[in-house]
Structure formats: C-alpha cells, structure tokens
PDB file of C-alpha atoms in Angstrom:
ATOM      1  CA  UNK A   1     -84.264 -33.280 200.775  1.00  0.00           C
ATOM      2  CA  UNK A   2     -84.021 -35.970 203.394  1.00  0.00           C
ATOM      3  CA  UNK A   3     -84.454 -39.702 202.934  1.00  0.00           C
ATOM      4  CA  UNK A   4     -85.088 -42.121 205.772  1.00  0.00           C
ATOM      5  CA  UNK A   5     -84.550 -45.850 205.317  1.00  0.00           C
ATOM      6  CA  UNK A   6     -85.750 -48.265 207.974  1.00  0.00           C
ATOM      7  CA  UNK A   7     -84.821 -51.842 208.714  1.00  0.00           C
ATOM      8  CA  UNK A   8     -85.943 -54.396 211.237  1.00  0.00           C
ATOM      9  CA  UNK A   9     -89.450 -55.246 212.314  1.00  0.00           C
ATOM     10  CA  UNK A  10     -91.334 -58.450 211.682  1.00  0.00           C
ATOM     11  CA  UNK A  11     -93.161 -61.045 213.735  1.00  0.00           C
ATOM     12  CA  UNK A  12     -92.288 -61.833 217.337  1.00  0.00           C
ATOM     13  CA  UNK A  13     -93.970 -63.622 220.234  1.00  0.00           C
ATOM     14  CA  UNK A  14     -95.084 -61.774 223.339  1.00  0.00           C
ATOM     15  CA  UNK A  15     -92.259 -60.899 225.742  1.00  0.00           C
ATOM     16  CA  UNK A  16     -89.824 -61.054 222.857  1.00  0.00           C
ATOM     17  CA  UNK A  17     -87.563 -58.318 221.499  1.00  0.00           C
ATOM     18  CA  UNK A  18     -87.039 -56.495 218.232  1.00  0.00           C
ATOM     19  CA  UNK A  19     -84.621 -53.867 217.031  1.00  0.00           C
ATOM     20  CA  UNK A  20     -85.487 -51.210 214.474  1.00  0.00           C
ATOM     21  CA  UNK A  21     -82.885 -49.116 212.716  1.00  0.00           C
ATOM     22  CA  UNK A  22     -83.220 -46.011 210.559  1.00  0.00           C
ATOM     23  CA  UNK A  23     -80.585 -44.124 208.603  1.00  0.00           C
ATOM     24  CA  UNK A  24     -81.012 -40.629 207.247  1.00  0.00           C
ATOM     25  CA  UNK A  25     -79.357 -39.341 204.098  1.00  0.00           C
ATOM     26  CA  UNK A  26     -79.491 -36.140 202.097  1.00  0.00           C
ATOM     27  CA  UNK A  27     -79.517 -32.723 203.740  1.00  0.00           C
ATOM     28  CA  UNK A  28     -79.444 -33.815 207.374  1.00  0.00           C
ATOM     29  CA  UNK A  29     -79.028 -30.212 208.524  1.00  0.00           C
ATOM     30  CA  UNK A  30     -82.760 -29.811 207.884  1.00  0.00           C
ATOM     31  CA  UNK A  31     -83.724 -31.525 211.140  1.00  0.00           C
ATOM     32  CA  UNK A  32     -82.621 -31.529 214.764  1.00  0.00           C
ATOM     33  CA  UNK A  33     -84.616 -34.477 216.057  1.00  0.00           C
ATOM     34  CA  UNK A  34     -85.096 -38.086 215.015  1.00  0.00           C
ATOM     35  CA  UNK A  35     -87.413 -40.651 216.411  1.00  0.00           C
ATOM     36  CA  UNK A  36     -90.014 -43.335 216.003  1.00  0.00           C
ATOM     37  CA  UNK A  37     -93.773 -43.127 215.837  1.00  0.00           C
ATOM     38  CA  UNK A  38     -96.258 -45.933 215.490  1.00  0.00           C
ATOM     39  CA  UNK A  39     -99.773 -46.415 214.218  1.00  0.00           C
ATOM     40  CA  UNK A  40    -101.859 -49.388 215.241  1.00  0.00           C
ATOM     41  CA  UNK A  41    -105.055 -50.570 213.547  1.00  0.00           C
ATOM     42  CA  UNK A  42    -107.730 -47.904 213.908  1.00  0.00           C
ATOM     43  CA  UNK A  43    -105.444 -45.685 215.978  1.00  0.00           C
ATOM     44  CA  UNK A  44    -103.758 -42.353 215.560  1.00  0.00           C
ATOM     45  CA  UNK A  45    -100.039 -42.132 215.057  1.00  0.00           C
ATOM     46  CA  UNK A  46     -98.224 -41.833 218.398  1.00  0.00           C
ATOM     47  CA  UNK A  47     -94.703 -40.930 219.373  1.00  0.00           C
ATOM     48  CA  UNK A  48     -92.692 -43.883 220.653  1.00  0.00           C
ATOM     49  CA  UNK A  49     -89.348 -42.216 221.293  1.00  0.00           C
ATOM     50  CA  UNK A  50     -87.493 -39.074 220.293  1.00  0.00           C
ATOM     51  CA  UNK A  51     -83.818 -38.092 220.388  1.00  0.00           C
ATOM     52  CA  UNK A  52     -82.821 -34.507 219.712  1.00  0.00           C
ATOM     53  CA  UNK A  53     -79.466 -33.387 218.326  1.00  0.00           C
ATOM     54  CA  UNK A  54     -78.598 -32.192 221.843  1.00  0.00           C
ATOM     55  CA  UNK A  55     -79.211 -35.680 223.214  1.00  0.00           C
ATOM     56  CA  UNK A  56     -82.529 -35.105 224.960  1.00  0.00           C
ATOM     57  CA  UNK A  57     -84.663 -38.252 224.931  1.00  0.00           C
ATOM     58  CA  UNK A  58     -88.401 -38.581 225.463  1.00  0.00           C
ATOM     59  CA  UNK A  59     -90.741 -41.561 225.291  1.00  0.00           C
ATOM     60  CA  UNK A  60     -94.423 -42.124 224.896  1.00  0.00           C
ATOM     61  CA  UNK A  61     -96.154 -42.968 228.175  1.00  0.00           C
ATOM     62  CA  UNK A  62     -97.040 -46.465 226.962  1.00  0.00           C
ATOM     63  CA  UNK A  63     -93.349 -47.423 226.664  1.00  0.00           C
ATOM     64  CA  UNK A  64     -93.068 -47.892 230.445  1.00  0.00           C
ATOM     65  CA  UNK A  65     -89.339 -48.605 230.387  1.00  0.00           C
ATOM     66  CA  UNK A  66     -89.559 -51.397 227.815  1.00  0.00           C
ATOM     67  CA  UNK A  67     -88.080 -49.563 224.836  1.00  0.00           C
ATOM     68  CA  UNK A  68     -84.825 -47.686 224.351  1.00  0.00           C
ATOM     69  CA  UNK A  69     -84.187 -45.145 221.621  1.00  0.00           C
ATOM     70  CA  UNK A  70     -80.627 -44.207 220.765  1.00  0.00           C
ATOM     71  CA  UNK A  71     -78.894 -42.233 218.112  1.00  0.00           C
ATOM     72  CA  UNK A  72     -75.550 -42.194 216.346  1.00  0.00           C
ATOM     73  CA  UNK A  73     -75.221 -38.637 215.074  1.00  0.00           C
ATOM     74  CA  UNK A  74     -72.086 -39.417 213.066  1.00  0.00           C
ATOM     75  CA  UNK A  75     -73.984 -42.071 211.111  1.00  0.00           C
ATOM     76  CA  UNK A  76     -77.329 -40.213 211.127  1.00  0.00           C
ATOM     77  CA  UNK A  77     -78.907 -43.342 212.530  1.00  0.00           C
ATOM     78  CA  UNK A  78     -81.605 -43.817 215.147  1.00  0.00           C
ATOM     79  CA  UNK A  79     -82.218 -47.173 216.805  1.00  0.00           C
ATOM     80  CA  UNK A  80     -85.273 -48.430 218.645  1.00  0.00           C
ATOM     81  CA  UNK A  81     -84.666 -51.436 220.877  1.00  0.00           C
ATOM     82  CA  UNK A  82     -87.956 -52.948 221.980  1.00  0.00           C
ATOM     83  CA  UNK A  83     -88.075 -55.493 224.794  1.00  0.00           C
ATOM     84  CA  UNK A  84     -90.927 -57.244 226.560  1.00  0.00           C
ATOM     85  CA  UNK A  85     -93.192 -56.718 223.584  1.00  0.00           C
ATOM     86  CA  UNK A  86     -96.933 -57.127 224.022  1.00  0.00           C
ATOM     87  CA  UNK A  87     -99.734 -57.757 221.561  1.00  0.00           C
ATOM     88  CA  UNK A  88    -100.827 -54.124 221.887  1.00  0.00           C
ATOM     89  CA  UNK A  89     -97.459 -53.051 220.469  1.00  0.00           C
ATOM     90  CA  UNK A  90     -98.527 -54.412 217.093  1.00  0.00           C
ATOM     91  CA  UNK A  91     -98.384 -51.483 214.692  1.00  0.00           C
ATOM     92  CA  UNK A  92     -96.614 -49.944 211.748  1.00  0.00           C
ATOM     93  CA  UNK A  93     -93.540 -48.193 213.078  1.00  0.00           C
ATOM     94  CA  UNK A  94     -92.304 -45.100 211.288  1.00  0.00           C
ATOM     95  CA  UNK A  95     -88.931 -43.450 211.471  1.00  0.00           C
ATOM     96  CA  UNK A  96     -89.197 -39.696 211.313  1.00  0.00           C
ATOM     97  CA  UNK A  97     -87.083 -36.575 211.484  1.00  0.00           C
ATOM     98  CA  UNK A  98     -88.071 -33.003 212.174  1.00  0.00           C
ATOM     99  CA  UNK A  99     -87.580 -29.768 214.046  1.00  0.00           C
ATOM    100  CA  UNK A 100     -87.991 -29.192 217.763  1.00  0.00           C
ATOM    101  CA  UNK A 101     -90.667 -26.611 218.588  1.00  0.00           C
ATOM    102  CA  UNK A 102     -92.026 -25.282 221.869  1.00  0.00           C
ATOM    103  CA  UNK A 103     -94.962 -27.693 221.749  1.00  0.00           C
ATOM    104  CA  UNK A 104     -92.968 -30.717 220.610  1.00  0.00           C
ATOM    105  CA  UNK A 105     -91.427 -31.903 217.370  1.00  0.00           C
ATOM    106  CA  UNK A 106     -92.668 -30.862 213.946  1.00  0.00           C
ATOM    107  CA  UNK A 107     -92.192 -34.146 212.092  1.00  0.00           C
ATOM    108  CA  UNK A 108     -91.320 -33.342 208.476  1.00  0.00           C
ATOM    109  CA  UNK A 109     -89.637 -36.396 206.994  1.00  0.00           C
ATOM    110  CA  UNK A 110     -90.824 -39.978 207.082  1.00  0.00           C
ATOM    111  CA  UNK A 111     -89.597 -43.457 206.359  1.00  0.00           C
ATOM    112  CA  UNK A 112     -91.755 -45.974 204.569  1.00  0.00           C
ATOM    113  CA  UNK A 113     -92.851 -47.696 207.764  1.00  0.00           C
ATOM    114  CA  UNK A 114     -92.132 -51.188 209.003  1.00  0.00           C
ATOM    115  CA  UNK A 115     -94.664 -53.641 210.368  1.00  0.00           C
ATOM    116  CA  UNK A 116     -94.202 -55.033 213.864  1.00  0.00           C
ATOM    117  CA  UNK A 117     -96.545 -57.861 214.797  1.00  0.00           C
ATOM    118  CA  UNK A 118     -96.557 -59.345 218.288  1.00  0.00           C
ATOM    119  CA  UNK A 119     -98.360 -62.660 218.638  1.00  0.00           C
ATOM    120  CA  UNK A 120     -99.955 -63.623 221.925  1.00  0.00           C
TER     121      UNK A 120
END
C-alpha cells in the first residue's frame, strides 16, 4: 500500500504565497506519477500539477505560471509552490499518486486533503 501525508495550506491574503508538501511512504514502486489536485466548493476535482518519475511536468490551464510543482524522488516528496494566489484558488488540495496512461494519469492513492483559503 501507499500512504500520502500532506502538510502546508491554510489562510492567506490575495497575491500571497503558500507551499504544500506531500511525502509518500509504503510501496512507492506502485506509482510513476505524483501531483496535486484541487476541489473547490461545488466544483469537480481538477489537476493542478503533475510530475512523472521521468521528470515530465504538466499543469492545469488555470495555473497560468503562478504555481510550480517539483519532486524529490529520493525522498518521495512532491512540493507545490503557489504564488500570486487569488480568491478562486480557494479549495481543498489533494496530494495524489498514480500511473501514467495514454489519456493521462490514473490517480490511485490520495492524501487526506488540505484546505487552502485565499481571502480577498
């Protein structure tokens, strides 16, 4: 099994920054991609950023250069640095790990989620 533990999140004013961190433990050979997804009030869960084991990085269109996802494979950690936060970024952010498929990533493992609230 795989366990994902998140840290970071909280309340920040608009244009501020936050850093989320997630560490995987257990059988980390079960996945080849890690990333962050978010779910706002009344919205579907959306991909924020993904890093594959090979180092390929992709972002959701709404990121628009404001966020950076990075990964330390040796520590099984994925980081999401969020800058220039806006009120519409308010959501529960989930760390996830999964397998790369032709159509995207099959997200199989999930953290508990961390709330990010951006006040305007």
